[in-house]
Amino acid sequence: MNIHISNISGKALYEQIYEQIKTQILEGTLKEGEPLPTIRGLAKDLRISVITTSRAYSDLERDGYICSVVGKGTFVAERNQEFVRQRNLKEMEEYISKAAEISLRCGMSEEQFVERVKTIYKG
């Protein structure tokens, strides 16, 4: 598992950890049932507070991305493909919504926006 944090980023450290683990799960880099580092181990590796990693893990567990088993550790939660698909669709809709806002600020018509999206989609 690769996590890179930045002290100069605008995001809190626990948010950076949360987002990176979530992304790796949704992209399939981290597989269902795969063990995650312990909270203390990750804190040590990243040279940050245990409280910070604990907060990230707590939020990931709350949102259904990971699960903790007492005495065994923390694992990527088992989920069906529909759950992953829905999470990805939600994320995509957020990006499209933001892009639509920007296109309106630029004075683009709906047709121009849709054409731009089609061009990007086709590569």
XYZ file of C-alpha atoms in Angstrom:
123
model
C 0.000 0.000 0.000
C 1.464 3.339 -1.048
C 0.503 6.446 0.868
C 2.161 9.789 0.434
C 1.261 12.646 2.738
C 2.165 16.292 2.534
C 2.354 18.757 5.384
C 1.898 21.635 2.956
C -1.261 20.256 1.384
C -4.489 22.072 2.142
C -5.974 18.825 3.461
C -5.620 17.395 6.940
C -3.300 14.386 7.170
C -6.123 11.998 8.091
C -8.079 13.178 5.029
C -5.079 12.501 2.785
C -4.776 8.974 4.193
C -8.530 8.402 3.878
C -8.647 9.557 0.260
C -5.614 7.545 -0.828
C -6.807 4.303 0.760
C -10.335 4.843 -0.576
C -8.972 5.457 -4.082
C -6.799 2.337 -3.946
C -9.826 0.275 -2.892
C -12.106 1.692 -5.600
C -9.438 1.262 -8.279
C -8.851 -2.328 -7.176
C -5.255 -1.797 -6.088
C -6.320 -2.949 -2.635
C -8.433 -6.100 -2.934
C -11.290 -7.385 -0.794
C -10.042 -9.070 2.347
C -6.513 -7.696 1.958
C -4.941 -6.788 5.303
C -4.022 -3.181 6.004
C -1.116 -2.063 8.170
C -1.905 -1.652 11.840
C -2.794 1.842 12.979
C 0.449 2.043 14.935
C 2.475 0.570 12.087
C 1.101 3.031 9.551
C 1.650 5.935 11.947
C 5.255 4.834 12.423
C 5.857 4.411 8.672
C 4.381 7.847 7.909
C 5.977 9.438 10.991
C 2.689 10.849 12.211
C 0.455 10.526 15.250
C -1.434 7.324 15.984
C -4.482 9.545 16.515
C -4.246 10.718 12.895
C -4.146 7.216 11.427
C -6.847 6.094 13.843
C -9.134 8.881 12.589
C -8.551 7.896 8.945
C -9.239 4.207 9.676
C -12.325 5.103 11.717
C -13.747 7.162 8.842
C -12.937 4.428 6.316
C -14.691 1.850 8.496
C -17.696 4.148 9.013
C -18.034 4.522 5.231
C -17.766 0.776 4.624
C -14.371 0.620 2.934
C -12.557 -1.343 5.631
C -13.470 -3.534 8.589
C -11.650 -4.324 11.807
C -11.593 -7.750 13.382
C -10.592 -7.769 17.039
C -7.363 -9.684 17.499
C -6.811 -10.121 13.760
C -6.411 -6.666 12.267
C -7.958 -4.351 9.721
C -8.948 -5.515 6.251
C -10.415 -4.144 3.043
C -14.138 -4.738 3.398
C -15.775 -7.339 1.234
C -18.218 -5.659 -1.061
C -20.066 -6.443 -4.186
C -19.313 -4.840 -7.529
C -22.526 -2.781 -7.398
C -21.306 -0.965 -4.284
C -18.026 -0.062 -5.980
C -19.877 0.961 -9.141
C -22.230 3.246 -7.199
C -19.343 4.908 -5.354
C -17.518 5.497 -8.643
C -20.662 6.893 -10.277
C -21.173 9.267 -7.360
C -17.599 10.487 -7.657
C -17.986 10.906 -11.421
C -21.184 12.930 -10.951
C -19.392 15.241 -8.527
C -16.656 15.908 -11.087
C -19.168 16.463 -13.895
C -21.145 18.848 -11.700
C -18.010 20.862 -10.971
C -17.073 20.874 -14.673
C -20.576 22.073 -15.572
C -20.256 24.955 -13.093
C -16.954 25.973 -14.648
C -18.379 25.733 -18.172
C -21.203 28.078 -17.187
C -18.670 30.580 -15.821
C -16.899 30.381 -19.188
C -20.149 31.080 -21.014
C -20.292 27.688 -22.732
C -23.581 26.409 -24.041
C -24.860 22.967 -23.074
C -24.006 21.712 -26.545
C -20.448 23.011 -26.304
C -20.066 21.379 -22.889
C -21.392 18.027 -24.133
C -19.111 18.163 -27.186
C -16.118 18.871 -24.957
C -17.016 15.892 -22.759
C -17.404 13.631 -25.821
C -14.018 14.752 -27.147
C -12.343 14.006 -23.809
C -14.142 10.656 -23.489
C -12.977 9.531 -26.923
C -9.408 10.540 -26.095
